[in-house]
Short mmCIF file of C-alpha atoms and ligand atoms in Angstrom, two decimals:
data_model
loop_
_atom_site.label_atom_id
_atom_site.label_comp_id
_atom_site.label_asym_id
_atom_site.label_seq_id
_atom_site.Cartn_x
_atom_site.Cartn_y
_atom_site.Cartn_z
CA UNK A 1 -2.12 -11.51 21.92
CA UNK A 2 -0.07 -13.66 24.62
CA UNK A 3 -0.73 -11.75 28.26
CA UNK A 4 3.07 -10.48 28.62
CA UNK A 5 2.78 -8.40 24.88
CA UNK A 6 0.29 -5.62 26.27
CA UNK A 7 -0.57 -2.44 24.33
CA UNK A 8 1.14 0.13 25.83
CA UNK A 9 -1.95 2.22 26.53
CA UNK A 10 -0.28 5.61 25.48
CA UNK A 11 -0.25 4.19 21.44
CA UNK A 12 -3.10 5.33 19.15
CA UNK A 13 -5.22 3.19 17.91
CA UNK A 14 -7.24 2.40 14.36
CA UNK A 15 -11.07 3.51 15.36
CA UNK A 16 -12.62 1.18 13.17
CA UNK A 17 -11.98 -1.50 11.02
CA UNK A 18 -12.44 -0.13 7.49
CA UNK A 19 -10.12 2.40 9.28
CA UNK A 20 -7.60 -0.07 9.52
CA UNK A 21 -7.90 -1.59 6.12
CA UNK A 22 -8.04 1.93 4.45
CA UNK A 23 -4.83 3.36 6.05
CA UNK A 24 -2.89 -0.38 4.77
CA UNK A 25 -4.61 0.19 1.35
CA UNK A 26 -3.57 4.31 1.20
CA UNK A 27 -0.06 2.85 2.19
CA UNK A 28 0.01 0.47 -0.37
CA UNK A 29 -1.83 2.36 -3.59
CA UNK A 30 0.00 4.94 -4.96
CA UNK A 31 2.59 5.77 -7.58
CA UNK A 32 4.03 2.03 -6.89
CA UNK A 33 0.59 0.87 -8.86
CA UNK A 34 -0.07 3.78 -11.47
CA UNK A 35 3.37 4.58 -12.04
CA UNK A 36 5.95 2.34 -11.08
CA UNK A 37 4.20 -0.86 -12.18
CA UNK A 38 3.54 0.23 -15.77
CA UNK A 39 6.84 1.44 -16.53
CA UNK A 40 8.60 -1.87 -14.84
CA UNK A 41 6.15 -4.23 -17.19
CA UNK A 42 6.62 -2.48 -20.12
CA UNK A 43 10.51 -2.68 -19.65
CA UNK A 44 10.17 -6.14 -18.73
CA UNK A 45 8.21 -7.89 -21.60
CA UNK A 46 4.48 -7.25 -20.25
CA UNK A 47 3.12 -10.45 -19.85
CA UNK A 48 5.53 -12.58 -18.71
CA UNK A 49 6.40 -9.55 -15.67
CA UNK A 50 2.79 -9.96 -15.07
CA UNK A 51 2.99 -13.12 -14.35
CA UNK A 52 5.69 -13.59 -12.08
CA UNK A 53 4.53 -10.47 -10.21
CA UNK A 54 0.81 -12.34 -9.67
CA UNK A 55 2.77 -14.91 -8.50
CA UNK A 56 4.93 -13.49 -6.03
CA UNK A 57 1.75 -11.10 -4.92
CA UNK A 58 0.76 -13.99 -3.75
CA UNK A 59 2.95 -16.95 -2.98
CA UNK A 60 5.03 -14.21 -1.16
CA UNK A 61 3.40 -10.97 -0.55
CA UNK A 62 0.37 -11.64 1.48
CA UNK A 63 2.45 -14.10 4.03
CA UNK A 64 4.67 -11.62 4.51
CA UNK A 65 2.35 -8.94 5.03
CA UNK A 66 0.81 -11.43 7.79
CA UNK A 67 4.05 -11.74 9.22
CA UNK A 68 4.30 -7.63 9.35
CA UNK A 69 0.80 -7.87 10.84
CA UNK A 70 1.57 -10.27 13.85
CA UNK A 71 4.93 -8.80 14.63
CA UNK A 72 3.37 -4.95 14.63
CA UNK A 73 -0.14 -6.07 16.79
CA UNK A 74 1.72 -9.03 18.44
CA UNK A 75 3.88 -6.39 20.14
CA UNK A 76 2.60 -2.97 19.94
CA UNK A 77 5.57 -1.67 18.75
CA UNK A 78 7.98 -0.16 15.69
CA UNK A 79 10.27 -2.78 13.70
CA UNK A 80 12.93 -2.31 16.43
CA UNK A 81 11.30 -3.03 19.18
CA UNK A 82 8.83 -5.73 17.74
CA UNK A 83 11.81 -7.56 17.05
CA UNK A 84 13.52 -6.40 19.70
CA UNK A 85 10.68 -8.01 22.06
CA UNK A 86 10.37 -11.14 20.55
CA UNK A 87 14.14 -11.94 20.57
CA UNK A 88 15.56 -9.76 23.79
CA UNK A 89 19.09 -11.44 23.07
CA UNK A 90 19.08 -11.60 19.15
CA UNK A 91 20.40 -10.03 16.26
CA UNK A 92 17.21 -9.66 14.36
CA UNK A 93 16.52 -6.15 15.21
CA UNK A 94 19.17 -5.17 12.78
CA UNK A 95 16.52 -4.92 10.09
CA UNK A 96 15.10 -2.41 11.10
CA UNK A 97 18.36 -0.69 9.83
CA UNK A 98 16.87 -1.89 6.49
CA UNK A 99 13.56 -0.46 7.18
CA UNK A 100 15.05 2.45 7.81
CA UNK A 101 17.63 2.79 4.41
CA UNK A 102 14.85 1.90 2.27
CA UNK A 103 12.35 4.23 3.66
CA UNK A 104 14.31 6.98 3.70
CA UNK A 105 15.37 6.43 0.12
CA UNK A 106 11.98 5.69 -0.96
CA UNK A 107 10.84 8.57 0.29
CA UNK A 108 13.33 10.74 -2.12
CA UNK A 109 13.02 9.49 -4.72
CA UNK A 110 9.25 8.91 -4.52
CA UNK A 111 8.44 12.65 -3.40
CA UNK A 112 10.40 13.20 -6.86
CA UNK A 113 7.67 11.73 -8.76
CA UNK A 114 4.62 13.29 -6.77
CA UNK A 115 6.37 16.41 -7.33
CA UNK A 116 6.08 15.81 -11.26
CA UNK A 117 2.07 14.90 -9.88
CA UNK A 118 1.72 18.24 -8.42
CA UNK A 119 2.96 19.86 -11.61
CA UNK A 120 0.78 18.23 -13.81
CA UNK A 121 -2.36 19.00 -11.52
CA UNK A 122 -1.13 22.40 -11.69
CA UNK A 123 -0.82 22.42 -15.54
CA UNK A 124 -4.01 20.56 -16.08
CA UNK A 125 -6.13 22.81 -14.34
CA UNK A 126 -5.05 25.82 -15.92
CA UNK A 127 -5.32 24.19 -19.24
CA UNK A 128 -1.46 23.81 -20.34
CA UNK A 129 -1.48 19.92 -21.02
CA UNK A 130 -3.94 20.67 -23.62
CA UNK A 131 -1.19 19.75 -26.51
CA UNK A 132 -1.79 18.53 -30.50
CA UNK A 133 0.17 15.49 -30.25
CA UNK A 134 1.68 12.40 -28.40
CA UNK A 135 5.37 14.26 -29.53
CA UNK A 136 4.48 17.40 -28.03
CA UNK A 137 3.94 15.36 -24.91
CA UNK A 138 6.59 13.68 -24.69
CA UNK A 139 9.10 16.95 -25.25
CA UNK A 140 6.57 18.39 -23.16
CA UNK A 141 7.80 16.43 -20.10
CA UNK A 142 11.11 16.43 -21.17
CA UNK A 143 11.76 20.07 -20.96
CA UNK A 144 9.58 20.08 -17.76
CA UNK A 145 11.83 17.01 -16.52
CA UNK A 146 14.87 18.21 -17.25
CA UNK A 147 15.17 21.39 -16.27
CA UNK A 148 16.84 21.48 -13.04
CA UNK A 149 14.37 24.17 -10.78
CA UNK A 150 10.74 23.34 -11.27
CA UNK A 151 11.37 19.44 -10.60
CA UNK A 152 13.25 20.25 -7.72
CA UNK A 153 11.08 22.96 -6.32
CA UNK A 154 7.94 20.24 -6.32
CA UNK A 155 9.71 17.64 -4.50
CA UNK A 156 10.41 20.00 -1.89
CA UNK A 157 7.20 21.12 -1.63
CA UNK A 158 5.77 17.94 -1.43
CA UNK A 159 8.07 16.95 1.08
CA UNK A 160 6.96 20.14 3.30
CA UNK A 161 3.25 19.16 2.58
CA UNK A 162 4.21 15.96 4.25
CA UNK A 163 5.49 17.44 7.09
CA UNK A 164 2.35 19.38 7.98
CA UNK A 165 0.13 16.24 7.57
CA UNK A 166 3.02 14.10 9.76
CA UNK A 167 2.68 16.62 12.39
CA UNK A 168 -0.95 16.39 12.97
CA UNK A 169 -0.64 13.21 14.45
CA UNK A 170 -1.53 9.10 13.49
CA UNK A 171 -5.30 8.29 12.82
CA UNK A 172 -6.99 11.89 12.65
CA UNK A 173 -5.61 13.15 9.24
CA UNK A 174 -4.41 9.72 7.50
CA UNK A 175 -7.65 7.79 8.65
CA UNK A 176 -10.23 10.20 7.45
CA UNK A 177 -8.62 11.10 4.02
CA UNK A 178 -8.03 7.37 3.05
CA UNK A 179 -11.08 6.82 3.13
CA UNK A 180 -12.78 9.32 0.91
CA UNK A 181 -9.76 9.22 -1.73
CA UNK A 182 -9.19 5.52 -2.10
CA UNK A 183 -12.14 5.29 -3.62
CA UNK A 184 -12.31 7.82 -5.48
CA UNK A 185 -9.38 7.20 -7.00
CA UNK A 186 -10.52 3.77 -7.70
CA UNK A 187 -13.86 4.67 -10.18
CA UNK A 188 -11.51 7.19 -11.86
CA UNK A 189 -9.23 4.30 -12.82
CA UNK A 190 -12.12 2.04 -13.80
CA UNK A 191 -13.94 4.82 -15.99
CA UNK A 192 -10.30 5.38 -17.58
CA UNK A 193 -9.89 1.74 -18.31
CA UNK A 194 -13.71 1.57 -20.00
CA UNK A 195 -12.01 4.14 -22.21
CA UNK A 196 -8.72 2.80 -23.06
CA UNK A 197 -10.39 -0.29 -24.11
CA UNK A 198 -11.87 1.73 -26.92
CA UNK A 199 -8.49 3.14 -28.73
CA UNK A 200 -7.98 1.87 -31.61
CA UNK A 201 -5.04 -0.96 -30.41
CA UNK A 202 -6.44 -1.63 -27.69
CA UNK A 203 -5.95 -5.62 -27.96
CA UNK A 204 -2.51 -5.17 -28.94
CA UNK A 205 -2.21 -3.39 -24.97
CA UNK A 206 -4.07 -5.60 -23.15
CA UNK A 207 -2.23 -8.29 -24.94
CA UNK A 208 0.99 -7.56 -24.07
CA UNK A 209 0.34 -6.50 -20.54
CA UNK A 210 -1.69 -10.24 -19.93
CA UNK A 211 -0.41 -12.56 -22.38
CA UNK A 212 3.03 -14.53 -20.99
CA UNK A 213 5.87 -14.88 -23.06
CA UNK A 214 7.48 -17.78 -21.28
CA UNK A 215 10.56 -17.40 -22.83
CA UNK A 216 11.24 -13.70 -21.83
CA UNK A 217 11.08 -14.83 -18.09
CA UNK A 218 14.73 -14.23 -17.16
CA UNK A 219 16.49 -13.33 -13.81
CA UNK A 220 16.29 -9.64 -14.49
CA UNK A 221 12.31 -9.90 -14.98
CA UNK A 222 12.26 -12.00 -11.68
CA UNK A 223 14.05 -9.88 -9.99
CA UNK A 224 12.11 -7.12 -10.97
CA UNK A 225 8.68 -8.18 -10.29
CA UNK A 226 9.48 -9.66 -6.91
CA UNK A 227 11.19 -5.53 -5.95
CA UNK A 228 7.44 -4.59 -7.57
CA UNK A 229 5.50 -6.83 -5.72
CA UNK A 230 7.36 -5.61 -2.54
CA UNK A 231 7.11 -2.17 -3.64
CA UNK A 232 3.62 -1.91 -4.08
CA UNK A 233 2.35 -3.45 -1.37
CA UNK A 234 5.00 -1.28 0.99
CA UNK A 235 6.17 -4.62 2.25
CA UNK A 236 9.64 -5.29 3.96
CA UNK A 237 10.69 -2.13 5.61
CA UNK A 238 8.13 -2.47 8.93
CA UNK A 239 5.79 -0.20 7.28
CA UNK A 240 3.01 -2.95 7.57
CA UNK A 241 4.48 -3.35 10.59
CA UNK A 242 4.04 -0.07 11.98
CA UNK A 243 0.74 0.22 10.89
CA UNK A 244 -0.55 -3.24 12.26
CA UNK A 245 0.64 -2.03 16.03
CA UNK A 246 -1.93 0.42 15.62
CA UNK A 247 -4.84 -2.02 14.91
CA UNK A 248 -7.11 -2.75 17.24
CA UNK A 249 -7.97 -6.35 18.80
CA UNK A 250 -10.99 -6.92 16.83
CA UNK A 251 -8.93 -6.37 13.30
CA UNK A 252 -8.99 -9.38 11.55
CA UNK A 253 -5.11 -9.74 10.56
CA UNK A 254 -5.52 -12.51 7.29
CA UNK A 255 -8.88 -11.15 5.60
CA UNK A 256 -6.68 -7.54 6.16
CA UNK A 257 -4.05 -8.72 4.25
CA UNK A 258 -5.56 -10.08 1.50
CA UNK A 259 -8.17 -7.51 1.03
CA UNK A 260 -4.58 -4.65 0.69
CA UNK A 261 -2.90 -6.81 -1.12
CA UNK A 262 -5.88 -7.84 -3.68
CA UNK A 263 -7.10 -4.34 -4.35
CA UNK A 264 -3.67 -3.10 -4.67
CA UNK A 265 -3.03 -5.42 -7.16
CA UNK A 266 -6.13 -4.66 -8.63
CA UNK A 267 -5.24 -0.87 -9.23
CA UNK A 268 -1.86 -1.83 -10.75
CA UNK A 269 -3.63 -4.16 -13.31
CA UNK A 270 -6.09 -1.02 -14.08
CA UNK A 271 -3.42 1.25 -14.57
CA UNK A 272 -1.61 -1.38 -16.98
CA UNK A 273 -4.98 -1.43 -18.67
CA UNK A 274 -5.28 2.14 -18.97
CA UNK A 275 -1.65 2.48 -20.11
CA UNK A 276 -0.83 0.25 -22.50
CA UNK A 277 -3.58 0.71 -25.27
CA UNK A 278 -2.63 3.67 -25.37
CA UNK A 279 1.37 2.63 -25.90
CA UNK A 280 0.61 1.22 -28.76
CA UNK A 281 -2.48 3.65 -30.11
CA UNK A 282 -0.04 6.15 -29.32
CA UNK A 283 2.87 4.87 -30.52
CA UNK A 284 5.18 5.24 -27.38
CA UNK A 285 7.73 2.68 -26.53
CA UNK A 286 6.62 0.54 -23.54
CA UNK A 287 10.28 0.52 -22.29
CA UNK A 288 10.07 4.61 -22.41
CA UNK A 289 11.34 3.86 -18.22
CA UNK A 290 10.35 6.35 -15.44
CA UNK A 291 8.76 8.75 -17.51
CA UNK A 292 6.14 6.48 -19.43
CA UNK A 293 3.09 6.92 -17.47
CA UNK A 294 3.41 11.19 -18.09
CA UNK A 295 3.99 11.61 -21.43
CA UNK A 296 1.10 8.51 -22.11
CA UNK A 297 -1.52 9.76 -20.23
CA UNK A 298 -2.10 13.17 -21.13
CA UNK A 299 -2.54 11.91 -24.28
CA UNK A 300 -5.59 9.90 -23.02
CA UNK A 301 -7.07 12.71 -21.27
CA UNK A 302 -6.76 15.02 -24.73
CA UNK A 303 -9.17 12.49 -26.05
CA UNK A 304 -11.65 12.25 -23.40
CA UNK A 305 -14.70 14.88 -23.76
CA UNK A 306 -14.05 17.01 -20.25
CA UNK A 307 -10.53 15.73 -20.61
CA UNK A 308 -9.39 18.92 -18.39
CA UNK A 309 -11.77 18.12 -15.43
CA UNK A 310 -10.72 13.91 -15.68
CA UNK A 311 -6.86 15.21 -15.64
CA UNK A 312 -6.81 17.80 -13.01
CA UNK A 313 -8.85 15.21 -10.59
CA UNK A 314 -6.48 12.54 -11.42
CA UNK A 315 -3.45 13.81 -10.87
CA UNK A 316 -4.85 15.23 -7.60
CA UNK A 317 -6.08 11.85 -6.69
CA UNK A 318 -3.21 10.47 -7.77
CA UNK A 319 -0.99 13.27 -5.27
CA UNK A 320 -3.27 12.06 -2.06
CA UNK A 321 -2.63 8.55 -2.85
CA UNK A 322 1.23 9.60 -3.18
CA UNK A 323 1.00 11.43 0.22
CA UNK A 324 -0.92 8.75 1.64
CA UNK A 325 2.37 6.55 1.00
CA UNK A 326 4.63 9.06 1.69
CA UNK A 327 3.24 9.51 4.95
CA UNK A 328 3.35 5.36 5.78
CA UNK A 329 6.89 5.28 4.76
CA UNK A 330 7.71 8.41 6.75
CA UNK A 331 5.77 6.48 10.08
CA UNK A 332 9.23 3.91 9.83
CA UNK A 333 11.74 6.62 10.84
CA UNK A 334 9.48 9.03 12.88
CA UNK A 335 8.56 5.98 14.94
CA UNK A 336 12.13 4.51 15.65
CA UNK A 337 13.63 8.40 16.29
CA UNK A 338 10.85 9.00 18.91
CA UNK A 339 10.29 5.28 20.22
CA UNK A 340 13.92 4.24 20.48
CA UNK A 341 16.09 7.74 20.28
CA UNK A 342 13.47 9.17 22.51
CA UNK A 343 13.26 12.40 20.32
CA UNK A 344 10.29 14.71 19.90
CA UNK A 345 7.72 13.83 17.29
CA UNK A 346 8.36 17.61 16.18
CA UNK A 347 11.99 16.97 16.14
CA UNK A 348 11.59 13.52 14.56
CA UNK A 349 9.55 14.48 11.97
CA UNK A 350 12.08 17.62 10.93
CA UNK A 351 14.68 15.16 10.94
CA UNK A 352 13.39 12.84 8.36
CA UNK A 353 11.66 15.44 6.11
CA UNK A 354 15.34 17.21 6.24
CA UNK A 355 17.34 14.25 5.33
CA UNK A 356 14.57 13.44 2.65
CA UNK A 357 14.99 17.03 1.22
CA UNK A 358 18.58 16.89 0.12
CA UNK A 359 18.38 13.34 -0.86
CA UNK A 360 15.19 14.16 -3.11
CA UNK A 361 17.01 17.47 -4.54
CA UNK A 362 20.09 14.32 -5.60
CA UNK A 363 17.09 12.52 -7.29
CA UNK A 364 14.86 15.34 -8.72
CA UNK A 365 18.39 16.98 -10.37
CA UNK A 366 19.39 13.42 -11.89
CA UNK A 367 16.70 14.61 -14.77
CA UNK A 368 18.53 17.21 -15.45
CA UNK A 369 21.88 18.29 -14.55
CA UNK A 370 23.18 15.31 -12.21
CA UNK A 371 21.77 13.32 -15.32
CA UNK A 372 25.24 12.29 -16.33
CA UNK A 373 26.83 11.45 -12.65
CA UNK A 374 26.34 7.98 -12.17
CA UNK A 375 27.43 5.17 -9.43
CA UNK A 376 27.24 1.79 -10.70
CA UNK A 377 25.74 2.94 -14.10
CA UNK A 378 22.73 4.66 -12.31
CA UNK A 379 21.95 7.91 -11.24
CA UNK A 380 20.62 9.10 -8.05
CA UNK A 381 17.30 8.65 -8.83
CA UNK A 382 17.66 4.67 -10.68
CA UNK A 383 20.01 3.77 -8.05
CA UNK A 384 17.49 4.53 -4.82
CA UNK A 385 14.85 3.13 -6.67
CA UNK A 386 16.87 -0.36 -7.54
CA UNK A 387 18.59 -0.61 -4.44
CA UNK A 388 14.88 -0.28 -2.14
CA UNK A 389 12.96 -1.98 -4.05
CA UNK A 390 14.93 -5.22 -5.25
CA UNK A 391 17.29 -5.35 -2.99
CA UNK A 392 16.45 -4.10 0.44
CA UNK A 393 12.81 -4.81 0.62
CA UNK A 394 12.81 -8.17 -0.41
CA UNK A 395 16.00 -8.46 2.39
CA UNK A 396 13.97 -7.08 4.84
CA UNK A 397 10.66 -9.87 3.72
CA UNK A 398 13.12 -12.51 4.09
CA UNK A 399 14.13 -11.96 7.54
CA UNK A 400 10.85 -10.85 8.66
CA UNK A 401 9.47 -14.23 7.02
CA UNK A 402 11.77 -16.64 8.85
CA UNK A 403 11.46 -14.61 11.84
CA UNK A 404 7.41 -15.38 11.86
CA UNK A 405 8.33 -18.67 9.98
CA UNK A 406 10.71 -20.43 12.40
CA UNK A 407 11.89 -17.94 15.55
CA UNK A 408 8.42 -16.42 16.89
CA UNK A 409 7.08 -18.68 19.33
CA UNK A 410 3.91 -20.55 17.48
CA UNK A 411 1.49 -19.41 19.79
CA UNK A 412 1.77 -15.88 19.33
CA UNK A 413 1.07 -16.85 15.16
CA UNK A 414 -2.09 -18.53 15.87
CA UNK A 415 -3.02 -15.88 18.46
CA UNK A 416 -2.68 -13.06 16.47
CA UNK A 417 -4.23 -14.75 13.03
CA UNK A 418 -7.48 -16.13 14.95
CA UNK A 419 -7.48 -13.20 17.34
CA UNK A 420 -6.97 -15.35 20.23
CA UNK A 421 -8.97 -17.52 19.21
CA UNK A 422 -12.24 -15.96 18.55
CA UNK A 423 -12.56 -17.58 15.22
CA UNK A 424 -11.34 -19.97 13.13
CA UNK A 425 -8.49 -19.19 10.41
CA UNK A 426 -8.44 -22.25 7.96
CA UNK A 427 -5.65 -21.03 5.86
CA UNK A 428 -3.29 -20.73 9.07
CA UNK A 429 -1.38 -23.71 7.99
CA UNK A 430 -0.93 -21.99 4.55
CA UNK A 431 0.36 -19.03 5.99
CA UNK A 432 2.76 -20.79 8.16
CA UNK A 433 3.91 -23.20 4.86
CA UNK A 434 4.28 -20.11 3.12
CA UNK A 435 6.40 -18.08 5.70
CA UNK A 436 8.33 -21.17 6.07
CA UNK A 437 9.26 -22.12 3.12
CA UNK A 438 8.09 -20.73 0.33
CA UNK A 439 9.04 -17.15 0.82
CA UNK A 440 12.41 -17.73 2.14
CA UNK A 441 13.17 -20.10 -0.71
CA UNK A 442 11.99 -17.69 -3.70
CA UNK A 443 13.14 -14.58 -2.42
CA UNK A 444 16.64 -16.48 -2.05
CA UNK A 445 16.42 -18.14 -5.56
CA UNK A 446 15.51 -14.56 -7.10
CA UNK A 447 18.45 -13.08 -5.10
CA UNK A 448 21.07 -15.84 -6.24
CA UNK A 449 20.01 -15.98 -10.01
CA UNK A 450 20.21 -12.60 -10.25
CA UNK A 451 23.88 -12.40 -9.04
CA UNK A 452 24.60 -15.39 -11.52
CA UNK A 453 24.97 -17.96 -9.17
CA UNK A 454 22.17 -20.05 -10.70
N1 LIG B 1 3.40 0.90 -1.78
C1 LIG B 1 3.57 2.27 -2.11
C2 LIG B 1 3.10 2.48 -3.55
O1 LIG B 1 2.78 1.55 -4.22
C3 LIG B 1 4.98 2.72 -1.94
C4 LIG B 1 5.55 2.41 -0.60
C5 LIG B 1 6.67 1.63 -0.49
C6 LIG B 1 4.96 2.92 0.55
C7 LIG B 1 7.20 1.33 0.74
C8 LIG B 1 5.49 2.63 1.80
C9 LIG B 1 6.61 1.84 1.89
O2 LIG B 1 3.07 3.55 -4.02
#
């Protein structure tokens, strides 16, 4: 860290360094790998979705997560003020706006679908998703889904659970539960893929899901993988960013980012493995959208011996991992009301659980009764989701990659990557190439094909 970019010593910081690494990795794994990534293959062609999404993981995602990294420790401080100190006299804290939109977006719509996790624990435990067939699961959901109280009622209940945690403060409650659950979570998801390998079309799954159909790469699957890869891996809103100025000195910023961003992509491959054997064994439609993942996997647990016990500590698992995310995203707007507004953290964090509240209500009803009011052909829920994720996030990783990339004064880079020098980072030229040229390039090609100008 260059002498003038001090830690205020008021912040909190990461005790340790599987701390560190844990909290990224609870930010990062959550409903974006085991929900949203199945649902956005399987409407995108499988294979060739994979592939672009591996691709952009890492051509893209891992610089950029650097970049969030270097910014956040380089200056101890929230996406406003990290640009803000970097470039006193320019323009670039503006995306911090960004941040801000998307989080607050993400958050309603995602405390939607941890809501529908809460329900399910709830129903698994006292034995209701014990059903005869995959069609009684999927009308199952839909009644569940679409009726306008229960949906609603979870979201804003998760929401409130997330307030409690949020008010108890940066590393005590996140730090230790991260890193219990994450793994946890993790031997569930490999003991569920062991099992989905043995239904009965299992190839056909694992098929689709790895084999590329070149020709089904299009600007809509592009598009869609590159919002993923920035979805999962929490990436373009300062949320990395945030997190990174509360690593310590010692925390090694480039083995960091690619340990978060390889496990996370290792959990959304699981998932995909888990999922989409039993698609086909099943008989579901892999484009079934937003809903996929909970009328499929009941159907997996029915067939497990103990399938009651596997359920009910999945979806809880599954629930920490979504307030684990919840709480990262939450971290963007509680840190710029109380950094730069100079509010209370109590007031702060009322503030965004409020505004998250009636937004989430918007997406939890557009199941049911707001189902039919739409703005630009989406509802509510759709239109948060594609607006974050493929159009804001990878806005945000663009700036915040030619920022690092061409503005930040070089030293600081090498600084923070080698820890002032203390070792020896070998792939700091990559990095730099990467945040240079090749992120700004692809997220700009994705962006322009996708409007039809290519
Ligand atoms: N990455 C998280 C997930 O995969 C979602 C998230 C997005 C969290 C943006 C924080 C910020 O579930």
């Amino acid at each position: 860290m260059s002498n003038d970019l001090k830690p205020p010593t008021s912040r909190a910081q990461f005790a340790t360094k599987i701390g560190a690494i844990a909290t990224t990795v609870g930010s990062a794994v959550g409903l974006g790998n085991i929900w949203r990534f199945p649902y956005e293959a399987g409407a995108h062609g499988g294979g060739a979705f994979m592939l672009c999404y591996l691709f952009f993981i890492f051509s893209i995602g891992i610089p950029v997560i650097c970049a969030e990294f270097i910014l956040g420790r380089g200056t101890r401080s929230n996406i406003f003020g990290a640009y803000r100190k970097l470039s006193p006299n320019g323009k670039w804290y503006l995306a911090g706006y960004i941040g801000i939109v998307a989080s607050i977006m993400i958050l309603s719509f995602y405390s939607v679908v941890a809501g529908w996790t809460v329900e399910y624990f709830v129903q698994s435990a006292i034995g209701a998703l014990d059903l005869p067939s995959q069609q009684h699961y999927h009308t199952h959901f839909d009644e569940f889904s679409t009726g306008n109280w229960r949906p609603m009622i979870w979201t804003l209940i998760f929401l409130a659970m997330n307030f409690v945690i949020l008010m108890r403060g940066v590393t005590k409650g996140i730090e230790k539960a991260s890193n219990v659950l994450m793994p946890m979570l993790f031997i569930l998801l490999l003991i569920f893929c062991i099992n989905s390998l043995t239904l009965d079309k299992a190839s056909e799954g694992v098929y689709f899901l790895l084999h590329p159909d070149f020709s089904k790469i299009d600007s809509t699957v592009l598009l869609g993988a590159l919002g993923q890869a920035f979805f999962s891996l929490s990436l373009g809103l300062g949320c990395m960013m945030t997190y990174a100025s509360y690593f310590n000195d010692k925390t090694r910023l480039g083995r960091s980012a690619t340990m978060t961003a390889i496990l996370d992509t290792i959990v959304a491959v699981l998932s995909g493995i888990i999922i989409f054997p039993a698609v086909f064994t099943f008989g579901v439609s892999p484009t079934a959208g937003p809903t996929l993942v909970f009328e499929v996997l009941p159907s997996i647990f029915h067939k497990l011996p103990g399938g009651v016990i596997w359920s009910t500590l999945f979806f809880l698992l599954l629930f920490m991992a979504s307030l684990s995310s919840t709480i990262s995203m939450s971290e963007i707007s509680i840190a710029f009301f109380t950094e730069e507004k100079k509010m209370s953290r109590r007031k702060a964090t009322i503030l965004n659980t409020v505004i998250a509240m009636v937004l989430g209500s918007l997406c939890a009803l557009s199941f049911g009764c707001l189902g039919d009011f739409k703005i630009f052909g989406m509802t509510f829920f759709s239109l948060f989701d594609y607006v974050s994720s493929n159009i804001l996030l990878p806005t945000g990783g663009l700036i915040v990659s030619i920022f690092a990339g061409w503005v930040i004064d070089k030293k600081l880079l090498r600084d923070q990557m080698t820890n002032n020098g203390s070792f020896r980072f070998k792939a700091l030229w990559l990095i730099t190439f990467c945040l240079r040229y090749v992120a700004p390039t692809g997220i700009t090609l994705v962006f322009l094909d996708s409007i039809g100008l290519i």
